[in-house]
Tab-separated table of C-alpha atoms in Angstrom:
chain	number	residue	atom	x	y	z
F	1	LEU	CA	0.000	0.000	0.000
F	2	GLN	CA	2.728	2.463	0.979
F	3	GLN	CA	4.490	2.076	-2.375
F	4	GLY	CA	1.445	3.084	-4.397
F	5	LEU	CA	-0.300	5.408	-1.947
F	6	SER	CA	1.204	8.657	-3.226
F	7	HIS	CA	0.241	7.823	-6.823
F	8	GLN	CA	-3.322	6.870	-5.790
F	9	LEU	CA	-3.807	10.070	-3.797
F	10	ARG	CA	-2.685	12.225	-6.713
F	11	ALA	CA	-4.740	10.260	-9.225
F	12	LEU	CA	-7.845	10.742	-7.076
F	13	ASN	CA	-7.081	14.433	-6.495
F	14	TRP	CA	-6.546	13.832	-2.773
F	15	CYS	CA	-10.199	12.935	-2.245
F	16	VAL	CA	-10.481	9.269	-1.242
F	17	SER	CA	-12.391	6.663	0.703
F	18	ALA	CA	-10.187	4.734	3.109
F	19	ALA	CA	-10.550	1.350	4.765
F	20	LEU	CA	-9.027	1.235	8.241
F	21	ARG	CA	-7.869	-1.439	10.661
F	22	GLY	CA	-7.885	0.502	13.893
F	23	GLU	CA	-5.871	3.587	12.976
F	24	GLU	CA	-4.001	1.855	10.144
F	25	VAL	CA	-5.004	2.567	6.542
F	26	ILE	CA	-5.127	-0.725	4.642
F	27	ALA	CA	-6.775	0.413	1.397
F	28	VAL	CA	-7.839	3.569	-0.418
F	29	GLY	CA	-10.284	4.068	-3.254
F	30	ALA	CA	-12.420	6.663	-4.954
F	31	PRO	CA	-15.033	8.472	-2.840
F	32	GLY	CA	-18.026	6.210	-2.311
F	33	THR	CA	-16.069	2.975	-2.715
F	34	ARG	CA	-18.052	0.080	-1.279
F	35	TRP	CA	-15.742	-1.821	1.050
F	36	ALA	CA	-16.778	-5.441	1.403
F	37	GLY	CA	-16.145	-8.412	3.622
F	38	LEU	CA	-15.989	-12.099	2.762
F	39	ALA	CA	-17.390	-14.781	5.075
F	40	VAL	CA	-16.345	-18.363	4.292
F	41	ASP	CA	-17.480	-21.654	5.787
F	42	ILE	CA	-15.178	-24.528	4.844
F	43	GLY	CA	-17.147	-27.690	5.402
F	44	THR	CA	-15.887	-31.203	4.898
F	45	THR	CA	-18.368	-31.640	2.044
F	46	LYS	CA	-19.161	-28.099	0.893
F	47	ILE	CA	-17.632	-24.623	0.911
F	48	ALA	CA	-19.878	-21.561	1.172
F	49	ALA	CA	-18.949	-17.907	0.697
F	50	TYR	CA	-20.893	-14.734	1.413
F	51	LEU	CA	-19.991	-11.260	0.151
F	52	VAL	CA	-21.084	-8.609	2.647
F	53	GLU	CA	-21.185	-4.815	2.455
F	54	LEU	CA	-19.262	-3.666	5.531
F	55	ASP	CA	-21.058	-0.345	6.004
F	56	SER	CA	-24.558	-1.826	6.126
F	57	GLY	CA	-23.954	-5.500	6.917
F	58	LYS	CA	-26.069	-6.397	3.874
F	59	THR	CA	-25.312	-9.672	2.102
F	60	LEU	CA	-24.592	-8.746	-1.499
F	61	ALA	CA	-24.124	-12.229	-2.944
F	62	SER	CA	-23.453	-15.815	-1.937
F	63	LYS	CA	-22.152	-18.924	-3.637
F	64	GLY	CA	-21.266	-22.479	-2.674
F	65	LEU	CA	-19.618	-25.523	-4.166
F	66	MET	CA	-18.425	-28.998	-3.243
F	67	ASN	CA	-15.158	-29.116	-1.344
F	68	PRO	CA	-12.655	-30.404	-3.943
F	69	GLN	CA	-10.756	-32.238	-1.192
F	70	ILE	CA	-13.521	-34.829	-1.276
F	71	SER	CA	-11.606	-36.589	-4.053
F	72	TYR	CA	-8.963	-37.434	-1.410
F	73	GLY	CA	-11.537	-38.910	0.966
F	74	GLU	CA	-15.055	-38.168	2.164
F	75	ASP	CA	-14.053	-37.973	5.838
F	76	VAL	CA	-11.461	-35.896	7.669
F	77	ILE	CA	-9.352	-38.889	8.711
F	78	SER	CA	-8.775	-39.938	5.084
F	79	ARG	CA	-7.716	-36.407	4.201
F	80	ILE	CA	-5.384	-36.125	7.174
F	81	MET	CA	-3.712	-39.366	6.141
F	82	TYR	CA	-3.313	-38.192	2.539
F	83	ALA	CA	-1.903	-34.813	3.575
F	84	SER	CA	0.485	-36.488	6.039
F	85	LYS	CA	2.090	-38.814	3.501
F	86	THR	CA	4.102	-36.120	1.711
F	87	ALA	CA	4.626	-32.365	1.895
F	88	ALA	CA	3.295	-32.162	-1.652
F	89	GLY	CA	0.045	-33.833	-0.577
F	90	GLY	CA	-0.602	-31.245	2.105
F	91	GLN	CA	0.227	-28.374	-0.253
F	92	GLU	CA	-2.029	-29.848	-2.919
F	93	MET	CA	-5.002	-29.965	-0.552
F	94	ARG	CA	-4.324	-26.436	0.683
F	95	GLN	CA	-4.175	-25.084	-2.859
F	96	ARG	CA	-7.394	-26.812	-3.871
F	97	VAL	CA	-9.291	-25.050	-1.082
F	98	LEU	CA	-7.659	-21.677	-1.774
F	99	ASP	CA	-8.537	-21.970	-5.467
F	100	SER	CA	-12.129	-22.795	-4.536
F	101	ILE	CA	-12.453	-19.785	-2.222
F	102	ASN	CA	-10.969	-17.493	-4.856
F	103	ASN	CA	-13.385	-18.863	-7.472
F	104	LEU	CA	-16.303	-18.330	-5.103
F	105	LEU	CA	-15.141	-14.770	-4.452
F	106	ASP	CA	-14.868	-14.022	-8.159
F	107	THR	CA	-18.327	-15.445	-8.872
F	108	ALA	CA	-19.901	-13.625	-5.929
F	109	CYS	CA	-18.434	-10.295	-7.078
F	110	LYS	CA	-19.806	-10.829	-10.581
F	111	ARG	CA	-23.260	-11.538	-9.154
F	112	VAL	CA	-23.465	-8.185	-7.386
F	113	LYS	CA	-25.621	-5.712	-9.293
F	114	LEU	CA	-25.647	-2.219	-7.830
F	115	ASP	CA	-27.026	0.979	-9.308
F	116	ASP	CA	-23.842	2.872	-8.470
F	117	GLY	CA	-21.250	0.331	-9.544
F	118	LYS	CA	-19.818	-3.098	-8.895
F	119	VAL	CA	-17.764	-4.776	-6.187
F	120	THR	CA	-14.355	-6.124	-7.170
F	121	PRO	CA	-12.115	-8.506	-5.181
F	122	ASP	CA	-9.700	-5.691	-4.303
F	123	GLN	CA	-12.555	-3.960	-2.456
F	124	VAL	CA	-12.751	-6.890	-0.029
F	125	VAL	CA	-10.788	-5.673	3.002
F	126	LYS	CA	-11.918	-8.229	5.594
F	127	ALA	CA	-12.305	-11.997	5.385
F	128	THR	CA	-13.603	-14.280	8.119
F	129	ILE	CA	-13.126	-18.035	7.784
F	130	ALA	CA	-14.719	-20.833	9.800
F	131	GLY	CA	-14.262	-24.564	9.471
F	132	ASN	CA	-13.732	-27.658	11.537
F	133	SER	CA	-10.268	-28.161	12.989
F	134	THR	CA	-9.039	-30.402	10.168
F	135	MET	CA	-10.262	-28.032	7.453
F	136	THR	CA	-8.540	-25.115	9.195
F	137	HIS	CA	-5.244	-27.015	9.474
F	138	LEU	CA	-5.341	-28.056	5.810
F	139	LEU	CA	-6.173	-24.499	4.726
F	140	LEU	CA	-3.174	-23.129	6.616
F	141	GLY	CA	-0.834	-25.917	5.553
F	142	VAL	CA	-0.368	-26.883	9.213
F	143	PRO	CA	0.277	-30.613	9.852
F	144	ALA	CA	-2.991	-32.191	10.995
F	145	ASN	CA	-1.735	-35.686	11.824
F	146	SER	CA	-1.925	-35.076	15.589
F	147	ILE	CA	-5.718	-34.733	15.264
F	148	ARG	CA	-6.128	-38.427	14.441
F	149	LEU	CA	-3.509	-39.773	16.869
F	150	SER	CA	-3.895	-40.182	20.634
F	151	PRO	CA	-4.205	-37.932	22.615
F	152	PHE	CA	-6.000	-36.259	19.639
F	153	VAL	CA	-4.788	-32.673	19.988
F	154	THR	CA	-4.661	-29.895	17.423
F	155	ALA	CA	-1.468	-28.189	16.332
F	156	ILE	CA	-3.276	-24.845	16.581
F	157	ASN	CA	-6.639	-23.553	17.802
F	158	HIS	CA	-6.165	-19.785	17.851
F	159	VAL	CA	-4.848	-18.614	14.482
F	160	PRO	CA	-3.139	-15.189	14.406
F	161	LEU	CA	-4.621	-12.529	12.143
F	162	MET	CA	-3.189	-12.683	8.630
F	163	THR	CA	-3.372	-10.553	5.498
F	164	GLY	CA	-4.900	-11.533	2.198
F	165	ARG	CA	-1.399	-11.680	0.721
F	166	GLU	CA	-0.140	-14.017	3.457
F	167	MET	CA	-3.151	-16.308	3.156
F	168	GLY	CA	-3.080	-16.476	-0.639
F	169	LEU	CA	-6.587	-15.074	-1.152
F	170	ASN	CA	-7.420	-12.836	-4.102
F	171	VAL	CA	-8.856	-10.144	-1.833
F	172	ASN	CA	-7.140	-6.816	-1.179
F	173	PRO	CA	-3.514	-7.741	-0.342
F	174	GLU	CA	-3.726	-5.880	2.980
F	175	ALA	CA	-7.152	-7.285	3.884
F	176	VAL	CA	-7.473	-8.666	7.409
F	177	VAL	CA	-8.080	-12.434	7.366
F	178	ASP	CA	-9.535	-13.809	10.592
F	179	CYS	CA	-9.651	-17.596	10.994
F	180	LEU	CA	-12.069	-18.089	13.865
F	181	PRO	CA	-10.735	-20.095	16.835
F	182	GLY	CA	-11.474	-23.753	17.351
F	183	VAL	CA	-11.953	-25.590	20.638
F	184	ALA	CA	-10.508	-29.071	20.199
F	185	SER	CA	-9.569	-31.666	17.601
F	186	TYR	CA	-13.146	-32.387	16.562
F	187	VAL	CA	-14.855	-29.180	17.696
F	188	GLY	CA	-13.689	-26.476	15.361
F	189	ALA	CA	-14.308	-22.853	14.465
F	190	ASP	CA	-17.591	-23.672	12.734
F	191	ILE	CA	-19.000	-24.569	16.154
F	192	THR	CA	-17.473	-21.480	17.751
F	193	ALA	CA	-19.206	-19.395	15.082
F	194	GLY	CA	-22.493	-21.222	15.606
F	195	VAL	CA	-22.459	-20.730	19.373
F	196	LEU	CA	-21.657	-17.027	19.065
F	197	SER	CA	-24.151	-16.300	16.274
F	198	SER	CA	-26.971	-18.157	18.074
F	199	GLY	CA	-26.222	-16.381	21.342
F	200	LEU	CA	-26.042	-19.667	23.240
F	201	ASP	CA	-23.267	-18.327	25.460
F	202	THR	CA	-25.523	-15.493	26.680
F	203	MET	CA	-28.721	-17.501	27.305
F	204	GLU	CA	-30.035	-17.943	30.832
F	205	ASN	CA	-31.833	-21.230	30.124
F	206	VAL	CA	-29.921	-24.425	29.399
F	207	THR	CA	-29.987	-24.806	25.609
F	208	LEU	CA	-28.932	-27.470	23.121
F	209	PHE	CA	-27.057	-26.556	19.927
F	210	LEU	CA	-26.699	-29.153	17.146
F	211	ASP	CA	-24.599	-29.057	13.994
F	212	VAL	CA	-25.383	-32.093	11.869
F	213	GLY	CA	-22.951	-32.296	8.967
F	214	THR	CA	-20.290	-34.691	7.789
F	215	ASN	CA	-19.020	-34.193	11.325
F	216	GLY	CA	-21.714	-33.791	13.977
F	217	GLU	CA	-21.236	-31.610	17.039
F	218	THR	CA	-23.404	-30.977	20.094
F	219	VAL	CA	-23.080	-28.094	22.544
F	220	LEU	CA	-25.126	-27.962	25.739
F	221	GLY	CA	-25.141	-25.108	28.217
F	222	ASN	CA	-25.947	-21.477	28.922
F	223	GLU	CA	-24.212	-18.238	29.939
F	224	ASP	CA	-22.502	-19.978	32.880
F	225	TRP	CA	-21.185	-23.202	31.321
F	226	LEU	CA	-20.832	-25.058	28.037
F	227	VAL	CA	-19.965	-28.694	27.286
F	228	THR	CA	-19.483	-30.139	23.833
F	229	CYS	CA	-18.865	-33.417	22.052
F	230	ALA	CA	-18.537	-34.584	18.458
F	231	CYS	CA	-19.085	-37.647	16.298
F	232	SER	CA	-18.910	-38.708	12.665
F	233	ALA	CA	-22.445	-38.019	11.424
F	234	GLY	CA	-22.043	-38.297	7.662
F	235	PRO	CA	-21.870	-42.098	7.373
F	236	ALA	CA	-25.100	-42.430	9.389
F	237	PHE	CA	-26.988	-40.665	6.599
F	238	GLU	CA	-24.962	-41.899	3.645
F	239	GLY	CA	-25.233	-45.581	4.551
F	240	ALA	CA	-21.455	-45.924	4.352
F	241	GLY	CA	-20.999	-47.541	7.735
């Protein structure tokens, strides 16, 4: 940003719209630029992306597709084993997901129809990503083998903030990328996001939260306490075992 800032300011006659992270300028554009955010859910079976206008919180477009990693195995254990065999295997799975997210972003931007212009990927200055623990590890290129081996611990739960450039996403290079925190090997950031968005952690009454996907998770509790467990739910519905 710093290298091109002077040129951008002059080209726009010193009248700009700026996107900030705290007091730090991360992007500038013409007055009225619509700064957008990208929300991504990386599921074991499907990946979903939502393009959101940051000023209003309005969802501008959404798109989903099958997770291409499914060709390496329908369950997380199969994918962990494939990624653990060679460094190339892990990088291959990471790139497949990144390519999918970038394709979803491109399609979502093209779907936006606004009276006063369009939204382009470089206008996306914030990305939030949720997924189960294995999906998060594979996205980051972090070894996930410890998830399937006793005592079944993750290599990382709380991922530091990254930029779009560091992550490899085709958003604004200085965009803030926030991978939501997971809890344990089989209770990932998708469940953290679900608990927070449902308000379970602020409810007075004891409440049950269920996420039935390829991996199934249950959270029980209220504002004072929460307990959670997980199981492999996909095969129960697919008749695989």
